[in-house]
């Protein structure tokens, strides 16, 4: 009896860490950039004595959306013979397993829901931005108080970005007295030269970079098809079905596809996507600083807007709405200390960077070189550090000096 108890204890000791990992595993998080903006308490910044927030400079990714193109839904649907005419006659309905037929039925509903909506903001995406706007006013009321508050909002020409901007600004308008602020909203193609700029070398890097999930497709394909040999692009099907499964958390349809994957398959797709995003947009020696250089026009615009607000002694916000890659490259240029290497923690749907500017009380704060202006950086509404610093508040003059030096180094000057 004693020996049996000892063996049982040893077995439990061995499998307990595995059980704990399984309990904490989240299929939704393996969606990476498709991860819906997480709910939960957001951290503010500790205000130093004698300082008051007066200005917020913001860059936000659009909120939750359907897949970018209808063609992606169509391709996957064709593989499982969804519709009267399949583009893949060899993959007929007769070749589907019981699970494959179940997935086919679910895909019909998903495809019907997505038709005409590809790339568009979902209701959840709009609510994400309304929530961020409400918390911004709640956490930094002094930025929006007074009759001379100026709020300028600019978005990418992508309809989902403009819809995100409108949802954000609608929430601000509902919270602020109509006569207390001046709100300017624009979606201008000319702004794409800085709002979502991709340099030629950035485009070349993106086009040349691909990563495949490090896993076999044998189990996955055989679970859906009786004859796996008739599936021409098994890895693409695995990856695209995982993308659709990931996006279900973003759309108004209560259907899940997670049961068709193992955790290992989900993580393999997640890790491949993570690696590609990091190479194309992150801080790694592999890309030779290309993403950081591509973000220079955006930073220069952010700096000029901030200097203008400071010089005029005003208060308010500059709100910019764009895309995950542009935001990620901006974080790379700034040297923000990221919460990890996973895209779901860095650039989920509605990801945002807020730069909160504080001015010493009793000081007018006019003039570009005003040393009383401090700035805090918040990624997804959580305070973060610049580069190797342990501080959460930085003199604006020091930030500009640091960035000028970094840009000079990146440009080889």
Short mmCIF file of C-alpha atoms in Angstrom, two decimals:
data_model
loop_
_atom_site.label_atom_id
_atom_site.label_comp_id
_atom_site.label_asym_id
_atom_site.label_seq_id
_atom_site.Cartn_x
_atom_site.Cartn_y
_atom_site.Cartn_z
CA UNK A 1 0.00 0.00 0.00
CA UNK A 2 2.80 2.38 0.90
CA UNK A 3 4.52 1.63 -2.41
CA UNK A 4 1.29 2.33 -4.36
CA UNK A 5 0.90 5.68 -2.64
CA UNK A 6 4.48 6.57 -3.44
CA UNK A 7 4.04 5.67 -7.11
CA UNK A 8 0.78 7.68 -7.26
CA UNK A 9 2.51 10.66 -5.67
CA UNK A 10 5.33 10.49 -8.20
CA UNK A 11 2.87 10.27 -11.09
CA UNK A 12 0.89 13.28 -9.86
CA UNK A 13 4.10 15.24 -9.38
CA UNK A 14 5.10 14.49 -12.95
CA UNK A 15 1.79 15.33 -14.63
CA UNK A 16 0.72 18.27 -12.46
CA UNK A 17 2.77 20.87 -14.40
CA UNK A 18 1.25 19.54 -17.65
CA UNK A 19 -2.26 19.78 -16.19
CA UNK A 20 -1.58 23.35 -15.04
CA UNK A 21 -0.37 24.34 -18.51
CA UNK A 22 -3.47 22.80 -20.10
CA UNK A 23 -5.73 24.74 -17.74
CA UNK A 24 -4.09 28.02 -18.71
CA UNK A 25 -3.90 27.31 -22.45
CA UNK A 26 -6.06 29.71 -24.43
CA UNK A 27 -6.90 28.84 -28.05
CA UNK A 28 -8.00 32.43 -28.63
CA UNK A 29 -4.55 33.73 -27.74
CA UNK A 30 -2.98 31.56 -30.43
CA UNK A 31 -4.75 33.88 -32.88
CA UNK A 32 -2.01 36.46 -32.26
CA UNK A 33 -3.03 39.61 -34.14
CA UNK A 34 -6.62 38.27 -34.25
CA UNK A 35 -6.82 38.23 -30.46
CA UNK A 36 -9.67 40.47 -29.35
CA UNK A 37 -8.66 43.43 -27.19
CA UNK A 38 -8.63 41.97 -23.67
CA UNK A 39 -11.11 43.12 -21.07
CA UNK A 40 -10.00 43.67 -17.53
CA UNK A 41 -8.61 46.42 -15.42
CA UNK A 42 -6.25 48.86 -17.11
CA UNK A 43 -3.45 50.60 -15.27
CA UNK A 44 -3.15 54.36 -15.17
CA UNK A 45 -0.05 56.37 -14.41
CA UNK A 46 0.93 57.71 -11.00
CA UNK A 47 0.77 61.47 -11.27
CA UNK A 48 3.79 63.20 -9.75
CA UNK A 49 2.97 65.99 -7.35
CA UNK A 50 2.56 69.32 -9.10
CA UNK A 51 1.90 67.87 -12.58
CA UNK A 52 -1.35 67.63 -14.54
CA UNK A 53 -2.07 65.81 -17.85
CA UNK A 54 -2.89 68.25 -20.64
CA UNK A 55 -2.34 66.37 -23.91
CA UNK A 56 -2.56 62.83 -25.30
CA UNK A 57 -0.88 61.68 -28.49
CA UNK A 58 -2.41 58.39 -29.63
CA UNK A 59 -1.99 55.74 -32.30
CA UNK A 60 -4.56 52.96 -32.37
CA UNK A 61 -5.04 49.87 -34.48
CA UNK A 62 -8.52 49.30 -35.84
CA UNK A 63 -10.75 47.10 -33.72
CA UNK A 64 -11.96 43.56 -34.31
CA UNK A 65 -12.82 42.76 -37.92
CA UNK A 66 -13.71 40.00 -40.33
CA UNK A 67 -10.87 38.45 -42.38
CA UNK A 68 -9.34 41.02 -44.78
CA UNK A 69 -10.64 39.46 -48.01
CA UNK A 70 -13.59 37.36 -49.08
CA UNK A 71 -11.28 35.28 -51.27
CA UNK A 72 -9.74 33.70 -48.15
CA UNK A 73 -13.12 32.45 -46.99
CA UNK A 74 -13.87 31.24 -50.52
CA UNK A 75 -10.65 29.27 -50.80
CA UNK A 76 -11.20 27.43 -47.52
CA UNK A 77 -14.86 26.80 -48.34
CA UNK A 78 -13.86 25.26 -51.66
CA UNK A 79 -11.53 22.79 -49.98
CA UNK A 80 -14.47 21.33 -48.05
CA UNK A 81 -16.85 21.43 -51.03
CA UNK A 82 -18.97 24.21 -49.54
CA UNK A 83 -21.46 25.46 -52.13
CA UNK A 84 -22.93 23.96 -55.25
CA UNK A 85 -19.71 24.14 -57.19
CA UNK A 86 -16.42 23.38 -55.53
CA UNK A 87 -13.27 24.86 -57.03
CA UNK A 88 -11.55 21.66 -55.88
CA UNK A 89 -13.54 18.80 -57.49
CA UNK A 90 -11.11 16.18 -56.12
CA UNK A 91 -12.02 17.29 -52.58
CA UNK A 92 -15.69 16.36 -52.97
CA UNK A 93 -18.14 16.02 -50.13
CA UNK A 94 -17.80 12.23 -50.41
CA UNK A 95 -14.19 12.53 -49.28
CA UNK A 96 -15.10 14.23 -46.01
CA UNK A 97 -14.97 12.40 -42.69
CA UNK A 98 -17.67 12.86 -40.09
CA UNK A 99 -15.67 15.72 -38.58
CA UNK A 100 -15.05 17.14 -42.05
CA UNK A 101 -18.80 17.25 -42.69
CA UNK A 102 -19.31 19.01 -39.37
CA UNK A 103 -16.69 21.61 -40.28
CA UNK A 104 -18.35 22.03 -43.68
CA UNK A 105 -21.70 22.82 -42.05
CA UNK A 106 -20.06 25.37 -39.76
CA UNK A 107 -18.15 26.94 -42.63
CA UNK A 108 -21.38 27.47 -44.55
CA UNK A 109 -22.68 29.66 -41.72
CA UNK A 110 -19.35 31.45 -41.32
CA UNK A 111 -19.06 32.13 -45.04
CA UNK A 112 -22.66 33.43 -45.17
CA UNK A 113 -21.94 35.76 -42.25
CA UNK A 114 -18.71 37.06 -43.82
CA UNK A 115 -20.11 37.65 -47.31
CA UNK A 116 -19.97 41.39 -47.99
CA UNK A 117 -18.25 42.05 -44.63
CA UNK A 118 -14.65 41.05 -45.37
CA UNK A 119 -12.23 43.56 -43.90
CA UNK A 120 -14.96 45.52 -42.14
CA UNK A 121 -15.09 46.50 -38.48
CA UNK A 122 -17.35 44.28 -36.38
CA UNK A 123 -19.70 45.55 -33.64
CA UNK A 124 -17.16 44.30 -31.10
CA UNK A 125 -14.44 46.32 -32.83
CA UNK A 126 -16.50 49.50 -32.52
CA UNK A 127 -17.22 48.82 -28.84
CA UNK A 128 -13.52 48.27 -28.15
CA UNK A 129 -12.75 51.80 -29.32
CA UNK A 130 -15.67 53.30 -27.46
CA UNK A 131 -14.37 51.67 -24.29
CA UNK A 132 -10.83 52.99 -24.82
CA UNK A 133 -12.24 56.49 -25.39
CA UNK A 134 -14.37 56.35 -22.24
CA UNK A 135 -11.40 55.26 -20.12
CA UNK A 136 -9.22 57.97 -21.64
CA UNK A 137 -11.66 60.67 -20.49
CA UNK A 138 -12.12 58.99 -17.11
CA UNK A 139 -8.39 58.59 -16.43
CA UNK A 140 -7.24 61.97 -17.76
CA UNK A 141 -10.15 64.40 -17.32
CA UNK A 142 -7.89 67.47 -17.26
CA UNK A 143 -6.95 66.80 -20.91
CA UNK A 144 -10.58 67.37 -21.94
CA UNK A 145 -11.68 70.10 -19.53
CA UNK A 146 -12.18 73.69 -20.59
CA UNK A 147 -13.75 75.40 -23.58
CA UNK A 148 -10.58 75.41 -25.69
CA UNK A 149 -10.03 71.63 -25.88
CA UNK A 150 -8.81 70.60 -29.33
CA UNK A 151 -9.25 67.03 -30.57
CA UNK A 152 -7.87 66.10 -33.97
CA UNK A 153 -8.60 62.60 -35.32
CA UNK A 154 -7.07 61.12 -38.47
CA UNK A 155 -7.48 57.63 -39.91
CA UNK A 156 -6.10 55.36 -42.59
CA UNK A 157 -8.20 55.19 -45.73
CA UNK A 158 -9.21 51.64 -44.78
CA UNK A 159 -12.95 51.66 -43.93
CA UNK A 160 -12.34 49.66 -40.73
CA UNK A 161 -9.91 52.32 -39.51
CA UNK A 162 -12.32 55.14 -40.26
CA UNK A 163 -15.13 53.22 -38.53
CA UNK A 164 -12.86 52.76 -35.50
CA UNK A 165 -12.14 56.49 -35.44
CA UNK A 166 -15.84 57.37 -35.67
CA UNK A 167 -16.74 54.99 -32.83
CA UNK A 168 -13.97 56.47 -30.67
CA UNK A 169 -15.01 60.06 -31.39
CA UNK A 170 -18.72 59.28 -30.87
CA UNK A 171 -17.87 58.08 -27.37
CA UNK A 172 -15.90 61.28 -26.70
CA UNK A 173 -18.79 63.42 -27.96
CA UNK A 174 -21.22 61.61 -25.68
CA UNK A 175 -19.04 62.33 -22.65
CA UNK A 176 -18.01 65.94 -23.28
CA UNK A 177 -20.24 69.03 -23.31
CA UNK A 178 -20.86 70.06 -26.97
CA UNK A 179 -19.46 73.56 -26.49
CA UNK A 180 -16.33 72.47 -24.64
CA UNK A 181 -14.20 71.10 -27.48
CA UNK A 182 -13.29 71.47 -31.12
CA UNK A 183 -13.33 68.11 -32.92
CA UNK A 184 -11.74 67.64 -36.34
CA UNK A 185 -12.20 64.26 -38.07
CA UNK A 186 -10.49 63.43 -41.36
CA UNK A 187 -9.66 60.46 -43.58
CA UNK A 188 -7.28 61.82 -46.18
CA UNK A 189 -5.28 59.74 -48.68
CA UNK A 190 -2.40 62.20 -48.31
CA UNK A 191 -2.03 61.21 -44.64
CA UNK A 192 -1.10 57.67 -45.65
CA UNK A 193 2.40 58.99 -46.38
CA UNK A 194 3.01 59.04 -42.62
CA UNK A 195 0.05 57.31 -40.97
CA UNK A 196 0.72 53.91 -42.54
CA UNK A 197 3.97 54.46 -44.42
CA UNK A 198 5.85 51.48 -45.82
CA UNK A 199 9.23 52.28 -47.30
CA UNK A 200 10.37 50.40 -50.42
CA UNK A 201 12.82 48.41 -48.31
CA UNK A 202 10.01 47.61 -45.85
CA UNK A 203 7.80 46.30 -48.65
CA UNK A 204 10.67 44.20 -49.99
CA UNK A 205 11.31 42.75 -46.52
CA UNK A 206 7.64 41.88 -46.07
CA UNK A 207 7.38 40.26 -49.50
CA UNK A 208 10.53 38.22 -48.96
CA UNK A 209 9.62 36.92 -45.49
CA UNK A 210 7.58 33.77 -44.95
CA UNK A 211 7.42 31.21 -42.19
CA UNK A 212 5.71 27.80 -42.15
CA UNK A 213 4.35 26.14 -39.01
CA UNK A 214 6.83 23.60 -37.71
CA UNK A 215 4.45 20.65 -37.56
CA UNK A 216 3.18 17.84 -39.76
CA UNK A 217 -0.32 18.15 -41.24
CA UNK A 218 -0.96 14.39 -41.29
CA UNK A 219 -3.24 14.18 -38.25
CA UNK A 220 -5.13 17.36 -39.11
CA UNK A 221 -5.86 16.48 -42.75
CA UNK A 222 -6.74 12.86 -42.05
CA UNK A 223 -9.27 14.00 -39.43
CA UNK A 224 -11.16 15.93 -42.13
CA UNK A 225 -10.62 13.86 -45.28
CA UNK A 226 -10.85 10.12 -45.94
CA UNK A 227 -8.20 10.34 -48.68
CA UNK A 228 -5.58 12.90 -47.62
CA UNK A 229 -3.73 12.59 -50.93
CA UNK A 230 -6.46 14.57 -52.66
CA UNK A 231 -5.67 17.71 -50.61
CA UNK A 232 -3.21 19.80 -52.62
CA UNK A 233 -2.13 22.41 -50.04
CA UNK A 234 -2.52 20.84 -46.59
CA UNK A 235 -0.38 23.38 -44.71
CA UNK A 236 -2.25 26.31 -46.22
CA UNK A 237 -5.55 24.71 -45.26
CA UNK A 238 -4.34 24.17 -41.69
CA UNK A 239 -3.15 27.77 -41.41
CA UNK A 240 -6.21 29.35 -43.04
CA UNK A 241 -8.67 27.33 -40.97
CA UNK A 242 -6.73 28.40 -37.87
CA UNK A 243 -7.08 32.03 -39.00
CA UNK A 244 -10.83 31.66 -39.42
CA UNK A 245 -11.05 29.91 -36.04
CA UNK A 246 -9.07 32.77 -34.46
CA UNK A 247 -11.31 35.41 -36.02
CA UNK A 248 -14.48 33.90 -34.58
CA UNK A 249 -13.76 35.74 -31.32
CA UNK A 250 -14.04 39.01 -33.26
CA UNK A 251 -17.29 38.52 -35.17
CA UNK A 252 -20.98 38.34 -34.15
CA UNK A 253 -21.40 34.60 -34.68
CA UNK A 254 -21.36 31.97 -31.94
CA UNK A 255 -19.48 29.21 -33.74
CA UNK A 256 -16.19 27.57 -32.76
CA UNK A 257 -13.66 25.63 -34.81
CA UNK A 258 -11.13 25.00 -32.06
CA UNK A 259 -12.12 21.36 -31.72
CA UNK A 260 -10.45 20.49 -35.05
CA UNK A 261 -6.96 21.43 -33.81
CA UNK A 262 -4.61 20.06 -31.20
CA UNK A 263 -2.87 22.58 -28.92
CA UNK A 264 0.41 21.72 -30.67
CA UNK A 265 -1.07 22.62 -34.08
CA UNK A 266 -2.47 25.89 -32.77
CA UNK A 267 0.86 26.85 -31.24
CA UNK A 268 2.78 25.91 -34.38
CA UNK A 269 0.70 28.31 -36.47
CA UNK A 270 0.91 30.95 -33.73
CA UNK A 271 4.69 30.70 -33.50
CA UNK A 272 5.20 30.89 -37.27
CA UNK A 273 3.01 34.00 -37.50
CA UNK A 274 4.80 35.53 -34.50
CA UNK A 275 8.20 34.97 -36.05
CA UNK A 276 7.19 36.51 -39.36
CA UNK A 277 5.63 39.58 -37.71
CA UNK A 278 8.75 40.08 -35.59
CA UNK A 279 11.09 39.86 -38.56
CA UNK A 280 8.96 42.20 -40.66
CA UNK A 281 8.13 44.80 -38.01
CA UNK A 282 9.99 44.18 -34.75
CA UNK A 283 13.32 44.81 -33.10
CA UNK A 284 15.66 42.08 -34.35
CA UNK A 285 19.07 42.12 -35.97
CA UNK A 286 17.69 39.97 -38.78
CA UNK A 287 15.87 42.92 -40.38
CA UNK A 288 18.71 45.44 -40.17
CA UNK A 289 16.57 48.23 -38.68
CA UNK A 290 14.27 48.42 -41.73
CA UNK A 291 10.98 48.54 -39.74
CA UNK A 292 12.30 51.28 -37.43
CA UNK A 293 13.40 53.38 -40.41
CA UNK A 294 10.01 52.93 -42.04
CA UNK A 295 8.35 54.43 -38.96
CA UNK A 296 10.39 57.65 -38.97
CA UNK A 297 7.75 59.71 -40.89
CA UNK A 298 5.10 58.70 -38.35
CA UNK A 299 7.29 59.67 -35.41
CA UNK A 300 8.20 63.00 -37.00
CA UNK A 301 4.51 63.79 -37.38
CA UNK A 302 3.83 62.80 -33.76
CA UNK A 303 6.69 64.98 -32.54
CA UNK A 304 5.60 68.00 -34.59
CA UNK A 305 2.01 67.74 -33.33
CA UNK A 306 3.18 67.53 -29.72
CA UNK A 307 5.53 70.49 -30.08
CA UNK A 308 2.73 72.55 -31.62
CA UNK A 309 0.36 71.80 -28.76
CA UNK A 310 3.04 72.60 -26.18
CA UNK A 311 4.10 75.82 -27.91
CA UNK A 312 0.50 77.05 -28.05
CA UNK A 313 -0.12 76.26 -24.39
CA UNK A 314 -3.19 74.27 -25.38
CA UNK A 315 -4.70 70.98 -24.29
CA UNK A 316 -6.50 68.14 -26.00
CA UNK A 317 -5.60 65.08 -28.06
CA UNK A 318 -4.29 63.94 -31.41
CA UNK A 319 -5.90 60.60 -32.31
CA UNK A 320 -4.58 58.43 -35.13
CA UNK A 321 -6.17 55.20 -36.36
CA UNK A 322 -4.22 52.77 -38.50
CA UNK A 323 -2.93 49.21 -38.63
CA UNK A 324 -1.09 46.63 -36.54
CA UNK A 325 2.11 46.67 -38.60
CA UNK A 326 2.46 50.46 -38.44
CA UNK A 327 1.92 50.44 -34.69
CA UNK A 328 4.42 47.63 -34.20
CA UNK A 329 7.06 49.50 -36.24
CA UNK A 330 6.46 52.63 -34.15
CA UNK A 331 7.03 50.61 -30.96
CA UNK A 332 10.23 49.28 -32.52
CA UNK A 333 11.48 52.76 -33.41
CA UNK A 334 10.72 54.04 -29.90
CA UNK A 335 12.39 51.09 -28.25
CA UNK A 336 9.36 50.37 -26.07
CA UNK A 337 9.92 47.52 -23.64
CA UNK A 338 7.29 45.05 -24.79
CA UNK A 339 5.29 42.81 -22.44
CA UNK A 340 6.63 39.72 -24.26
CA UNK A 341 7.19 38.38 -27.75
CA UNK A 342 3.62 37.33 -28.49
CA UNK A 343 1.54 39.41 -30.88
CA UNK A 344 -1.60 38.93 -28.77
CA UNK A 345 0.13 40.95 -26.02
CA UNK A 346 1.62 43.57 -28.33
CA UNK A 347 -0.82 44.26 -31.18
CA UNK A 348 -4.18 42.57 -30.58
CA UNK A 349 -7.26 44.02 -32.21
CA UNK A 350 -7.66 47.69 -31.11
CA UNK A 351 -4.08 47.80 -29.80
CA UNK A 352 -2.98 51.33 -28.97
CA UNK A 353 -0.10 53.49 -27.85
CA UNK A 354 -0.97 56.50 -25.72
CA UNK A 355 1.58 59.18 -24.94
CA UNK A 356 0.26 61.18 -22.00
CA UNK A 357 1.85 64.62 -21.57
CA UNK A 358 1.95 66.32 -18.18
CA UNK A 359 2.68 69.96 -17.38
CA UNK A 360 3.84 71.44 -14.11
CA UNK A 361 1.00 73.28 -12.39
CA UNK A 362 1.34 77.03 -12.36
CA UNK A 363 3.48 77.01 -15.52
CA UNK A 364 2.12 78.16 -18.83
CA UNK A 365 4.11 75.47 -20.58
CA UNK A 366 4.73 77.54 -23.69
CA UNK A 367 7.81 77.09 -25.82
CA UNK A 368 9.35 74.07 -27.49
CA UNK A 369 12.10 73.64 -24.95
CA UNK A 370 9.88 73.76 -21.87
CA UNK A 371 11.54 71.43 -19.34
CA UNK A 372 8.40 71.16 -17.20
CA UNK A 373 6.70 68.86 -19.72
CA UNK A 374 6.83 65.15 -18.92
CA UNK A 375 5.49 62.26 -20.99
CA UNK A 376 4.37 58.73 -20.11
CA UNK A 377 3.95 55.87 -22.59
CA UNK A 378 1.10 53.38 -22.29
CA UNK A 379 0.80 50.30 -24.50
CA UNK A 380 -2.74 48.92 -24.53
CA UNK A 381 -3.46 51.16 -21.52
CA UNK A 382 -0.60 49.79 -19.43
CA UNK A 383 2.44 51.97 -18.55
CA UNK A 384 5.65 50.88 -20.24
CA UNK A 385 9.34 51.77 -20.29
CA UNK A 386 11.53 53.13 -23.05
CA UNK A 387 14.52 50.99 -24.01
CA UNK A 388 16.46 49.97 -20.87
CA UNK A 389 15.00 52.68 -18.65
CA UNK A 390 13.18 51.85 -15.42
CA UNK A 391 11.32 55.14 -15.41
CA UNK A 392 7.69 55.61 -16.41
CA UNK A 393 7.89 59.39 -16.84
CA UNK A 394 10.31 61.15 -19.20
CA UNK A 395 11.12 64.81 -19.87
CA UNK A 396 9.80 65.50 -23.36
CA UNK A 397 13.03 67.25 -24.28
CA UNK A 398 14.99 64.10 -23.39
CA UNK A 399 12.68 61.89 -25.45
CA UNK A 400 13.14 64.09 -28.50
CA UNK A 401 16.89 64.15 -28.05
CA UNK A 402 17.00 60.38 -27.70
CA UNK A 403 14.85 59.91 -30.81
CA UNK A 404 16.93 62.33 -32.88
CA UNK A 405 20.03 60.35 -31.98
CA UNK A 406 18.33 57.05 -32.80
CA UNK A 407 17.05 58.28 -36.16
CA UNK A 408 20.47 59.64 -37.04
CA UNK A 409 21.99 56.26 -36.24
CA UNK A 410 19.36 54.39 -38.28
CA UNK A 411 19.92 56.64 -41.26
CA UNK A 412 23.67 56.24 -41.00
CA UNK A 413 24.41 59.92 -40.31
#
